[in-house]
mmCIF file of C-alpha atoms in Angstrom:
data_model
loop_
_atom_site.group_PDB
_atom_site.id
_atom_site.type_symbol
_atom_site.label_atom_id
_atom_site.label_comp_id
_atom_site.label_asym_id
_atom_site.label_seq_id
_atom_site.Cartn_x
_atom_site.Cartn_y
_atom_site.Cartn_z
ATOM 1 C CA LYS L 1 12.642 8.560 5.454
ATOM 2 C CA ALA L 2 15.106 11.372 4.743
ATOM 3 C CA ALA L 3 15.724 9.681 1.397
ATOM 4 C CA ASP L 4 12.048 8.994 0.714
ATOM 5 C CA PRO L 5 9.277 10.021 3.150
ATOM 6 C CA ASN L 6 6.973 7.390 1.623
ATOM 7 C CA ILE L 7 9.165 4.550 2.874
ATOM 8 C CA LEU L 8 7.542 2.613 5.713
ATOM 9 C CA CYS L 9 9.874 1.539 8.521
ATOM 10 C CA LEU L 10 8.884 -1.636 10.356
ATOM 11 C CA GLY L 11 10.263 -3.220 13.488
ATOM 12 C CA CYS L 12 10.876 -6.974 13.545
ATOM 13 C CA ILE L 13 9.728 -9.345 16.284
ATOM 14 C CA GLU L 14 9.542 -13.120 16.770
ATOM 15 C CA THR L 15 6.338 -14.930 17.738
ATOM 16 C CA ASP L 16 7.554 -18.180 19.208
ATOM 17 C CA TRP L 17 11.227 -17.927 20.196
ATOM 18 C CA VAL L 18 12.595 -15.899 23.091
ATOM 19 C CA THR L 19 16.253 -15.368 23.814
ATOM 20 C CA ILE L 20 17.606 -16.915 26.990
ATOM 21 C CA TYR L 21 21.111 -16.707 28.449
ATOM 22 C CA PRO L 22 22.435 -20.075 29.661
ATOM 23 C CA GLU L 23 25.334 -18.371 31.441
ATOM 24 C CA GLN L 24 22.795 -16.634 33.692
ATOM 25 C CA ILE L 25 20.917 -19.852 34.542
ATOM 26 C CA PRO L 26 22.068 -22.206 37.318
ATOM 27 C CA GLY L 27 23.321 -25.344 35.587
ATOM 28 C CA GLY L 28 23.097 -23.607 32.203
ATOM 29 C CA GLU L 29 26.478 -24.987 31.174
ATOM 30 C CA ALA L 30 24.726 -28.330 30.617
ATOM 31 C CA LEU L 31 22.444 -26.886 27.923
ATOM 32 C CA PRO L 32 23.312 -27.483 24.240
ATOM 33 C CA VAL L 33 25.366 -24.846 22.423
ATOM 34 C CA ALA L 34 25.130 -23.667 18.818
ATOM 35 C CA GLY L 35 28.022 -24.642 16.582
ATOM 36 C CA THR L 36 28.740 -27.913 18.365
ATOM 37 C CA GLY L 37 26.316 -30.080 16.406
ATOM 38 C CA ALA L 38 24.043 -30.340 19.437
ATOM 39 C CA SER L 39 20.288 -30.772 19.092
ATOM 40 C CA GLY L 40 17.856 -28.182 20.377
ATOM 41 C CA ARG L 41 15.517 -30.862 21.717
ATOM 42 C CA LEU L 42 16.289 -31.032 25.421
ATOM 43 C CA SER L 43 16.618 -34.122 27.578
ATOM 44 C CA PRO L 44 14.539 -34.434 30.759
ATOM 45 C CA GLU L 45 17.584 -33.357 32.786
ATOM 46 C CA GLN L 46 18.185 -30.296 30.608
ATOM 47 C CA THR L 47 14.482 -29.469 30.690
ATOM 48 C CA ARG L 48 14.599 -29.406 34.491
ATOM 49 C CA ILE L 49 17.357 -26.777 34.310
ATOM 50 C CA ILE L 50 15.010 -24.490 32.358
ATOM 51 C CA ASP L 51 12.024 -25.319 34.566
ATOM 52 C CA GLN L 52 13.972 -24.444 37.710
ATOM 53 C CA ALA L 53 15.387 -21.209 36.287
ATOM 54 C CA GLY L 54 12.303 -19.159 37.168
ATOM 55 C CA LEU L 55 11.874 -17.768 33.652
ATOM 56 C CA PRO L 56 8.647 -15.777 33.173
ATOM 57 C CA TRP L 57 7.733 -17.894 30.116
ATOM 58 C CA ALA L 58 6.894 -20.953 32.253
ATOM 59 C CA ASP L 59 3.215 -20.720 31.214
ATOM 60 C CA SER L 60 4.062 -20.234 27.522
ATOM 61 C CA VAL L 61 6.489 -23.029 26.680
ATOM 62 C CA LYS L 62 6.016 -25.677 24.027
ATOM 63 C CA ARG L 63 6.427 -29.006 25.778
ATOM 64 C CA ASP L 64 6.530 -32.261 23.800
ATOM 65 C CA ALA L 65 4.671 -35.445 24.699
ATOM 66 C CA GLU L 66 7.541 -36.518 26.953
ATOM 67 C CA GLY L 67 7.455 -33.200 28.782
ATOM 68 C CA CYS L 68 10.669 -31.881 27.229
ATOM 69 C CA LEU L 69 11.361 -28.370 25.932
ATOM 70 C CA THR L 70 13.019 -27.196 22.715
ATOM 71 C CA LEU L 71 15.708 -24.599 22.088
ATOM 72 C CA GLU L 72 16.705 -22.909 18.858
ATOM 73 C CA LEU L 73 20.490 -22.854 18.538
ATOM 74 C CA TYR L 74 22.090 -20.484 16.047
ATOM 75 C CA MET L 75 25.045 -18.162 15.499
ATOM 76 C CA ARG L 76 24.891 -14.391 15.228
ATOM 77 C CA GLY L 77 27.902 -12.156 14.993
ATOM 78 C CA GLY L 78 30.077 -15.220 15.446
ATOM 79 C CA LYS L 79 28.549 -15.927 18.855
ATOM 80 C CA PRO L 80 26.246 -18.799 19.842
ATOM 81 C CA GLN L 81 22.654 -17.791 20.546
ATOM 82 C CA THR L 82 19.956 -19.661 22.430
ATOM 83 C CA ALA L 83 16.182 -19.229 22.214
ATOM 84 C CA LEU L 84 13.354 -21.070 23.962
ATOM 85 C CA ALA L 85 10.280 -22.316 22.063
ATOM 86 C CA VAL L 86 7.113 -20.585 23.321
ATOM 87 C CA TYR L 87 3.704 -19.530 21.984
ATOM 88 C CA PRO L 88 1.386 -16.575 22.687
ATOM 89 C CA ALA L 89 -2.156 -16.978 23.995
ATOM 90 C CA VAL L 90 -4.230 -14.368 25.804
ATOM 91 C CA GLY L 91 -3.393 -14.654 29.489
ATOM 92 C CA ASN L 92 0.094 -16.101 29.132
ATOM 93 C CA TYR L 93 3.399 -14.274 29.474
ATOM 94 C CA GLN L 94 4.464 -14.535 25.839
ATOM 95 C CA TYR L 95 1.326 -12.663 24.785
ATOM 96 C CA GLN L 96 2.106 -9.904 27.282
ATOM 97 C CA PHE L 97 5.721 -9.847 26.105
ATOM 98 C CA LEU L 98 4.743 -9.510 22.429
ATOM 99 C CA MET L 99 2.192 -6.802 23.160
ATOM 100 C CA GLY L 100 4.892 -4.933 25.032
ATOM 101 C CA GLN L 101 7.204 -5.195 22.030
ATOM 102 C CA VAL L 102 4.470 -3.953 19.690
ATOM 103 C CA ARG L 103 3.729 -0.968 21.925
ATOM 104 C CA PHE L 104 7.436 -0.178 22.159
ATOM 105 C CA LEU L 105 7.910 -0.251 18.378
ATOM 106 C CA LEU L 106 4.770 1.680 17.491
ATOM 107 C CA ASP L 107 4.232 4.047 20.419
ATOM 108 C CA ASP L 108 7.676 4.662 21.881
ATOM 109 C CA ILE L 109 9.793 4.477 18.724
ATOM 110 C CA GLY L 110 7.089 5.655 16.318
ATOM 111 C CA LEU L 111 7.685 3.102 13.565
ATOM 112 C CA ASP L 112 5.125 2.595 10.794
ATOM 113 C CA GLY L 113 4.333 -0.972 11.775
ATOM 114 C CA TYR L 114 5.925 -4.295 12.530
ATOM 115 C CA TYR L 115 6.913 -7.597 10.951
ATOM 116 C CA ILE L 116 6.268 -10.703 13.040
ATOM 117 C CA ASP L 117 7.848 -14.064 12.262
ATOM 118 C CA GLU L 118 6.231 -17.538 12.432
ATOM 119 C CA PHE L 119 2.970 -15.902 13.416
ATOM 120 C CA SER L 120 0.229 -18.491 12.911
ATOM 121 C CA GLN L 121 1.762 -21.500 14.712
ATOM 122 C CA GLY L 122 -0.109 -23.616 12.196
ATOM 123 C CA TRP L 123 2.177 -24.025 9.203
ATOM 124 C CA THR L 124 2.313 -27.827 9.509
ATOM 125 C CA ASP L 125 -0.377 -30.101 10.919
ATOM 126 C CA GLY L 126 -0.350 -27.935 14.020
ATOM 127 C CA ILE L 127 2.273 -26.938 16.541
ATOM 128 C CA ARG L 128 1.507 -28.640 19.839
ATOM 129 C CA SER L 129 2.334 -28.176 23.479
ATOM 130 C CA TYR L 130 1.540 -30.970 25.910
ATOM 131 C CA GLN L 131 1.555 -28.526 28.788
ATOM 132 C CA GLY L 132 -2.096 -27.862 29.544
ATOM 133 C CA TRP L 133 -5.167 -28.191 27.329
ATOM 134 C CA ASP L 134 -6.892 -25.753 25.004
ATOM 135 C CA GLY L 135 -10.315 -27.252 25.742
ATOM 136 C CA VAL L 136 -10.616 -28.897 22.310
ATOM 137 C CA SER L 137 -7.506 -30.720 21.136
ATOM 138 C CA ALA L 138 -6.776 -34.360 21.912
ATOM 139 C CA GLU L 139 -5.183 -37.485 20.536
ATOM 140 C CA VAL L 140 -7.831 -40.133 19.892
ATOM 141 C CA ASP L 141 -7.372 -43.864 19.424
ATOM 142 C CA VAL L 142 -8.908 -44.393 15.977
ATOM 143 C CA ARG L 143 -9.810 -48.002 16.793
ATOM 144 C CA THR L 144 -11.639 -47.427 20.067
ATOM 145 C CA GLY L 145 -12.497 -43.731 19.940
ATOM 146 C CA LYS L 146 -10.977 -43.242 23.384
ATOM 147 C CA ILE L 147 -9.256 -39.973 24.204
ATOM 148 C CA GLN L 148 -5.585 -40.487 24.950
ATOM 149 C CA ARG L 149 -3.507 -37.357 25.494
ATOM 150 C CA LEU L 150 -4.847 -33.816 25.709
ATOM 151 C CA PHE L 151 -2.741 -30.972 24.346
ATOM 152 C CA VAL L 152 -2.669 -27.316 23.335
ATOM 153 C CA ASP L 153 -2.866 -26.594 19.620
ATOM 154 C CA CYS L 154 -0.707 -23.473 19.682
ATOM 155 C CA SER L 155 -2.361 -22.055 16.573
ATOM 156 C CA LEU L 156 -5.890 -22.504 17.881
ATOM 157 C CA ALA L 157 -5.020 -21.280 21.369
ATOM 158 C CA GLY L 158 -3.350 -18.174 19.948
ATOM 159 C CA VAL L 159 -6.092 -16.904 17.634
ATOM 160 C CA GLU L 160 -7.364 -14.167 19.936
ATOM 161 C CA ALA L 161 -3.821 -13.148 20.847
ATOM 162 C CA ARG L 162 -2.922 -12.729 17.177
ATOM 163 C CA VAL L 163 -6.097 -10.761 16.466
ATOM 164 C CA ARG L 164 -5.366 -8.384 19.352
ATOM 165 C CA LEU L 165 -1.754 -7.897 18.268
ATOM 166 C CA ILE L 166 -2.896 -7.110 14.736
ATOM 167 C CA ARG L 167 -5.697 -4.783 15.791
ATOM 168 C CA TYR L 168 -3.398 -2.812 18.071
ATOM 169 C CA ALA L 169 -1.446 -1.784 14.968
ATOM 170 C CA LEU L 170 -4.322 -1.429 12.508
ATOM 171 C CA ASP L 171 -6.378 0.698 14.906
ATOM 172 C CA ARG L 172 -3.478 3.160 14.880
ATOM 173 C CA GLY L 173 -3.145 3.196 11.107
ATOM 174 C CA LYS L 174 -0.023 1.058 11.197
ATOM 175 C CA VAL L 175 1.132 -1.798 8.955
ATOM 176 C CA VAL L 176 1.466 -5.466 9.900
ATOM 177 C CA VAL L 177 3.527 -7.950 7.882
ATOM 178 C CA ALA L 178 3.397 -11.567 9.050
ATOM 179 C CA ASN L 179 5.158 -14.765 8.121
ATOM 180 C CA THR L 180 2.709 -17.710 7.721
ATOM 181 C CA TYR L 181 -0.823 -17.626 6.380
ATOM 182 C CA ALA L 182 -3.882 -16.908 8.485
ATOM 183 C CA THR L 183 -5.392 -20.033 10.063
ATOM 184 C CA ALA L 184 -8.602 -18.567 11.485
ATOM 185 C CA MET L 185 -11.506 -16.581 10.069
ATOM 186 C CA ALA L 186 -10.958 -13.813 12.603
ATOM 187 C CA GLU L 187 -7.437 -13.220 11.257
ATOM 188 C CA GLN L 188 -8.268 -13.807 7.619
ATOM 189 C CA ALA L 189 -10.568 -10.786 7.550
ATOM 190 C CA LEU L 190 -7.844 -8.408 8.714
ATOM 191 C CA PRO L 191 -5.738 -6.482 6.148
ATOM 192 C CA VAL L 192 -2.343 -7.964 7.013
ATOM 193 C CA ASN L 193 0.456 -8.523 4.514
ATOM 194 C CA ARG L 194 1.104 -12.257 4.938
ATOM 195 C CA PHE L 195 3.264 -14.810 3.185
ATOM 196 C CA SER L 196 4.719 -18.206 3.969
ATOM 197 C CA GLU L 197 8.220 -19.638 3.715
ATOM 198 C CA THR L 198 7.538 -21.881 0.745
ATOM 199 C CA GLN L 199 11.017 -21.700 -0.774
ATOM 200 C CA GLY L 200 11.678 -25.347 0.030
ATOM 201 C CA ALA L 201 8.202 -26.689 -0.805
ATOM 202 C CA PHE L 202 9.065 -27.694 -4.377
ATOM 203 C CA ASP L 203 11.827 -28.015 -6.959
ATOM 204 C CA PRO L 204 10.923 -25.995 -10.064
ATOM 205 C CA MET L 205 13.469 -27.876 -12.161
ATOM 206 C CA ILE L 206 11.797 -31.300 -11.942
ATOM 207 C CA VAL L 207 9.539 -30.532 -14.908
ATOM 208 C CA ALA L 208 10.671 -29.899 -18.471
ATOM 209 C CA ASP L 209 10.400 -26.398 -19.904
ATOM 210 C CA GLY L 210 6.818 -25.869 -21.022
ATOM 211 C CA GLU L 211 5.415 -28.666 -18.853
ATOM 212 C CA LYS L 212 2.752 -27.752 -16.287
ATOM 213 C CA PRO L 213 4.194 -27.995 -12.764
ATOM 214 C CA PRO L 214 2.548 -30.530 -10.462
ATOM 215 C CA ALA L 215 0.182 -29.399 -7.739
ATOM 216 C CA VAL L 216 1.818 -28.754 -4.365
ATOM 217 C CA ALA L 217 -0.690 -29.061 -1.523
ATOM 218 C CA THR L 218 1.203 -26.670 0.755
ATOM 219 C CA LEU L 219 0.930 -23.861 -1.780
ATOM 220 C CA PHE L 220 -2.843 -24.089 -2.040
ATOM 221 C CA ARG L 221 -3.068 -22.856 1.550
ATOM 222 C CA SER L 222 -2.292 -19.407 0.165
ATOM 223 C CA ASN L 223 -5.557 -19.343 -1.791
ATOM 224 C CA LEU L 224 -7.518 -18.672 1.409
ATOM 225 C CA ALA L 225 -4.899 -16.300 2.812
ATOM 226 C CA SER L 226 -2.431 -14.138 0.889
ATOM 227 C CA PRO L 227 -1.467 -15.664 -2.483
ATOM 228 C CA ILE L 228 2.230 -15.045 -1.976
ATOM 229 C CA GLY L 229 5.094 -17.516 -1.965
ATOM 230 C CA LEU L 230 8.501 -16.731 -0.528
ATOM 231 C CA GLY L 231 11.448 -17.466 -2.793
ATOM 232 C CA ILE L 232 13.067 -20.645 -3.998
ATOM 233 C CA ILE L 233 16.124 -22.593 -2.855
ATOM 234 C CA GLY L 234 19.151 -21.805 -5.007
ATOM 235 C CA HIS L 235 21.847 -24.100 -6.362
ATOM 236 C CA PRO L 236 24.621 -21.783 -7.614
ATOM 237 C CA GLU L 237 26.786 -24.755 -8.538
ATOM 238 C CA LYS L 238 24.253 -25.654 -11.246
ATOM 239 C CA HIS L 239 24.568 -22.237 -12.932
ATOM 240 C CA ASP L 240 20.837 -22.029 -13.655
ATOM 241 C CA THR L 241 19.812 -19.148 -11.425
ATOM 242 C CA ALA L 242 17.666 -17.111 -13.829
ATOM 243 C CA ARG L 243 15.855 -20.161 -15.180
ATOM 244 C CA ARG L 244 15.342 -21.616 -11.697
ATOM 245 C CA ILE L 245 13.773 -18.358 -10.510
ATOM 246 C CA MET L 246 11.508 -17.984 -13.554
ATOM 247 C CA LYS L 247 10.364 -21.601 -13.314
ATOM 248 C CA ALA L 248 9.638 -20.948 -9.631
ATOM 249 C CA VAL L 249 7.539 -17.946 -10.649
ATOM 250 C CA ILE L 250 5.662 -20.225 -13.056
ATOM 251 C CA THR L 251 5.133 -22.851 -10.353
ATOM 252 C CA TYR L 252 3.680 -20.195 -8.072
ATOM 253 C CA LEU L 253 1.432 -18.936 -10.870
ATOM 254 C CA ARG L 254 0.261 -22.524 -11.426
ATOM 255 C CA HIS L 255 -1.205 -22.192 -7.912
ATOM 256 C CA GLY L 256 -2.577 -18.672 -8.459
ATOM 257 C CA MET L 257 0.261 -17.039 -6.533
ATOM 258 C CA VAL L 258 2.868 -14.332 -6.947
ATOM 259 C CA TYR L 259 6.522 -14.575 -5.967
ATOM 260 C CA TYR L 260 8.544 -12.745 -3.314
ATOM 261 C CA HIS L 261 12.268 -12.876 -4.136
ATOM 262 C CA TYR L 262 14.169 -14.702 -1.383
ATOM 263 C CA ALA L 263 16.590 -17.512 -0.483
ATOM 264 C CA ILE L 264 18.405 -17.732 -3.810
ATOM 265 C CA GLU L 265 21.533 -16.067 -5.114
ATOM 266 C CA ASP L 266 21.322 -12.996 -7.361
ATOM 267 C CA ILE L 267 20.835 -13.556 -11.074
ATOM 268 C CA PRO L 268 24.192 -13.091 -12.862
ATOM 269 C CA GLU L 269 24.173 -10.349 -15.471
ATOM 270 C CA THR L 270 26.340 -12.370 -17.868
ATOM 271 C CA GLY L 271 27.551 -15.929 -18.344
ATOM 272 C CA GLU L 272 25.956 -19.168 -17.187
ATOM 273 C CA GLY L 273 22.676 -18.766 -15.343
ATOM 274 C CA SER L 274 22.383 -15.121 -16.365
ATOM 275 C CA GLY L 275 19.183 -13.284 -17.095
ATOM 276 C CA GLU L 276 16.947 -10.577 -15.717
ATOM 277 C CA TYR L 277 14.212 -10.208 -13.088
ATOM 278 C CA GLY L 278 11.774 -9.196 -15.848
ATOM 279 C CA PRO L 279 8.297 -10.265 -14.669
ATOM 280 C CA ILE L 280 9.179 -9.923 -10.982
ATOM 281 C CA ASN L 281 9.875 -6.231 -11.534
ATOM 282 C CA HIS L 282 6.350 -5.851 -12.974
ATOM 283 C CA MET L 283 4.474 -8.062 -10.504
ATOM 284 C CA PHE L 284 3.613 -5.424 -7.897
ATOM 285 C CA PRO L 285 1.594 -3.684 -6.639
ATOM 286 C CA ILE L 286 -1.237 -6.151 -7.070
ATOM 287 C CA THR L 287 -4.626 -6.442 -5.386
ATOM 288 C CA PRO L 288 -5.873 -9.932 -6.295
ATOM 289 C CA VAL L 289 -9.433 -10.356 -7.529
ATOM 290 C CA GLN L 290 -9.089 -13.771 -9.230
ATOM 291 C CA LEU L 291 -6.757 -16.710 -8.639
ATOM 292 C CA ARG L 292 -6.508 -19.100 -11.578
ATOM 293 C CA GLU L 293 -4.411 -22.071 -12.599
ATOM 294 C CA GLY L 294 -1.431 -20.278 -14.137
ATOM 295 C CA CYS L 295 -2.643 -16.760 -13.532
ATOM 296 C CA ILE L 296 -3.407 -14.140 -10.924
ATOM 297 C CA VAL L 297 -5.735 -11.275 -11.864
ATOM 298 C CA GLY L 298 -5.339 -8.074 -9.910
ATOM 299 C CA ARG L 299 -6.885 -4.635 -10.062
ATOM 300 C CA GLU L 300 -3.544 -3.107 -11.087
ATOM 301 C CA ARG L 301 -2.223 -5.876 -13.352
ATOM 302 C CA ILE L 302 -2.611 -9.430 -14.569
ATOM 303 C CA VAL L 303 0.257 -11.926 -14.356
ATOM 304 C CA THR L 304 -0.060 -15.155 -16.326
ATOM 305 C CA CYS L 305 1.933 -17.991 -17.858
ATOM 306 C CA VAL L 306 -0.884 -19.526 -19.920
ATOM 307 C CA SER L 307 -2.510 -18.457 -23.168
ATOM 308 C CA GLY L 308 -6.003 -17.059 -23.098
ATOM 309 C CA THR L 309 -8.250 -14.052 -23.362
ATOM 310 C CA TYR L 310 -8.076 -11.624 -20.479
ATOM 311 C CA ARG L 311 -10.317 -8.744 -19.510
ATOM 312 C CA TRP L 312 -8.630 -5.401 -18.729
ATOM 313 C CA GLU L 313 -11.056 -3.338 -16.652
ATOM 314 C CA HIS L 314 -9.650 0.106 -17.443
ATOM 315 C CA PRO L 315 -10.553 2.647 -20.144
ATOM 316 C CA LYS L 316 -7.013 3.013 -21.498
ATOM 317 C CA ALA L 317 -5.335 0.221 -23.439
ATOM 318 C CA PRO L 318 -2.836 -1.749 -21.365
ATOM 319 C CA ARG L 319 0.788 -2.561 -21.990
ATOM 320 C CA VAL L 320 1.538 -6.258 -22.490
ATOM 321 C CA LEU L 321 4.988 -7.562 -21.583
ATOM 322 C CA VAL L 322 6.133 -11.124 -22.234
ATOM 323 C CA PHE L 323 9.263 -12.660 -20.712
ATOM 324 C CA ASP L 324 11.190 -15.849 -21.424
ATOM 325 C CA LEU L 325 12.594 -18.388 -18.968
ATOM 326 C CA ASP L 326 15.622 -16.192 -18.393
ATOM 327 C CA GLY L 327 13.414 -13.257 -17.412
ATOM 328 C CA ARG L 328 14.263 -11.337 -20.558
ATOM 329 C CA LEU L 329 11.706 -9.325 -22.501
ATOM 330 C CA LEU L 330 10.351 -10.846 -25.726
ATOM 331 C CA SER L 331 8.437 -9.264 -28.568
ATOM 332 C CA ASN L 332 4.781 -10.266 -28.579
ATOM 333 C CA ASP L 333 1.685 -10.026 -30.740
ATOM 334 C CA ALA L 334 -0.964 -9.655 -28.061
ATOM 335 C CA ALA L 335 -4.343 -8.753 -29.569
ATOM 336 C CA LEU L 336 -6.024 -5.778 -27.881
ATOM 337 C CA LYS L 337 -9.663 -5.007 -28.643
ATOM 338 C CA PRO L 338 -11.932 -2.406 -26.999
ATOM 339 C CA GLU L 339 -14.809 -4.062 -25.183
ATOM 340 C CA GLY L 340 -17.365 -2.101 -23.180
ATOM 341 C CA LYS L 341 -15.533 0.165 -20.730
ATOM 342 C CA GLY L 342 -12.361 -1.879 -20.945
ATOM 343 C CA TRP L 343 -10.319 -4.070 -23.219
ATOM 344 C CA ARG L 344 -10.076 -7.684 -24.264
ATOM 345 C CA VAL L 345 -6.523 -8.960 -24.441
ATOM 346 C CA GLY L 346 -5.756 -12.097 -26.409
ATOM 347 C CA LEU L 347 -2.481 -13.804 -25.501
ATOM 348 C CA ALA L 348 -0.803 -16.672 -27.297
ATOM 349 C CA LEU L 349 2.044 -17.794 -25.040
ATOM 350 C CA ARG L 350 4.333 -20.749 -24.858
ATOM 351 C CA ASP L 351 2.345 -22.101 -21.934
ATOM 352 C CA TRP L 352 4.320 -22.740 -18.729
ATOM 353 C CA ALA L 353 7.473 -21.385 -20.398
ATOM 354 C CA GLU L 354 6.687 -17.687 -20.843
ATOM 355 C CA ILE L 355 5.349 -15.142 -18.377
ATOM 356 C CA ALA L 356 3.145 -12.227 -19.389
ATOM 357 C CA VAL L 357 2.236 -9.110 -17.460
ATOM 358 C CA ILE L 358 -0.707 -6.961 -18.504
ATOM 359 C CA GLU L 359 -0.446 -3.570 -16.846
ATOM 360 C CA SER L 360 -1.141 0.108 -17.254
ATOM 361 C CA ALA L 361 0.829 1.723 -20.062
ATOM 362 C CA GLU L 362 1.473 4.807 -17.954
#
C-alpha cells in the first residue's frame, strides 16, 4: 500500500484441508509421507490413528464409503506437509475454524478481504462424506428405487456456512475472492469474485487455427456463476506458448468467458513460441452483461473472436484492437457508425483465429 494505496491486500485460506502434524499424533509414523510416492487415501488402520488422535475436526471430516479418511500430501520449503480432508457446515468445527481465520484476517490484521480455495465443494458431481447425513442425499438402486447408503453432500451441507463467511466480509466492505463457482442461489446473488481451475479442462491445440473449439461441458458452469476460466496447461517443450495461450483465450470466449493467466510458462519475447499478451492486457476490468458464443459483452469493453456487428453503449467512439494468434496487434478496418446515443461497430475477423477488444479510447 506504500507503493499504491489502491492495492487491495487479501489473506489466503483453505476451505477443505487442514494441516495436521503426524509427529504429534500417537502412531503418526504409520501415516503416509509426501515425497515417498504414498497415496493420501488412508487404510482402515491409518484412519483409526487419526480417529483416535482427538483432533477437533472429528465432526468435519470427509469419510469415504468404506469409512476411510483422506490426506493431502505435498512438499513446501523442501519439507513434507500433511493436511486432512474436511468440509465446513454450520455447527461443525471446520466452519468455526474458518470463521476464526476470517475474523483474524479482517478484524485483527485489517486486510482488505480474503481469498478462499476450493470453496464450493461441488466442482465435480459432488464431494461426499459418508459420515452422517445431510437430510437429503442418498444412493438409490435405479432398478428397485430402494435407498442404499445415506451421505453428506459437502456442497449442499455447506451452503449456509459459505453464505455466512461471505457476508461477514461483505458486511464490512471487504472483498472475497473464491476458487470454484457458486453452486447455490444464495451464494450466486452475492458479489464475490469467483473462478474455477479449468486449466486442465481442455486442450486448445486439438483444433486447427480458425476452427471453432468444441463445447466443454465443465466450462458452461461459469455461465451461471462468474464467466472466468483459470489458465491453461503449458507444454514448453512444444515451443508454442503464445499460440497455446491465445487459442485458450479463444476457447474460453467460445463459452462466453474471459481468461485469467495461470499455470503456463511466460510467453517468450523472441524465438519459438514468442508473442505478446495483447488481448489479455485489454480484457479487464469487465462487468459482463451478455455472454455469447465467441464473445463476452461488458459495460467497460467487448471481447470477441467472431465477426459481427456490436453495439457500443457510450457517447464517444470506441477504440478497436485486433490481435493475432501470437497476441500481437494487427491493423484493422472496423466500421464505426454513430447510432442513437452510442455506436455500431462492424467487425470482420478471421473467426476463431483473431481476438478483438472494443474499449474506450481514453
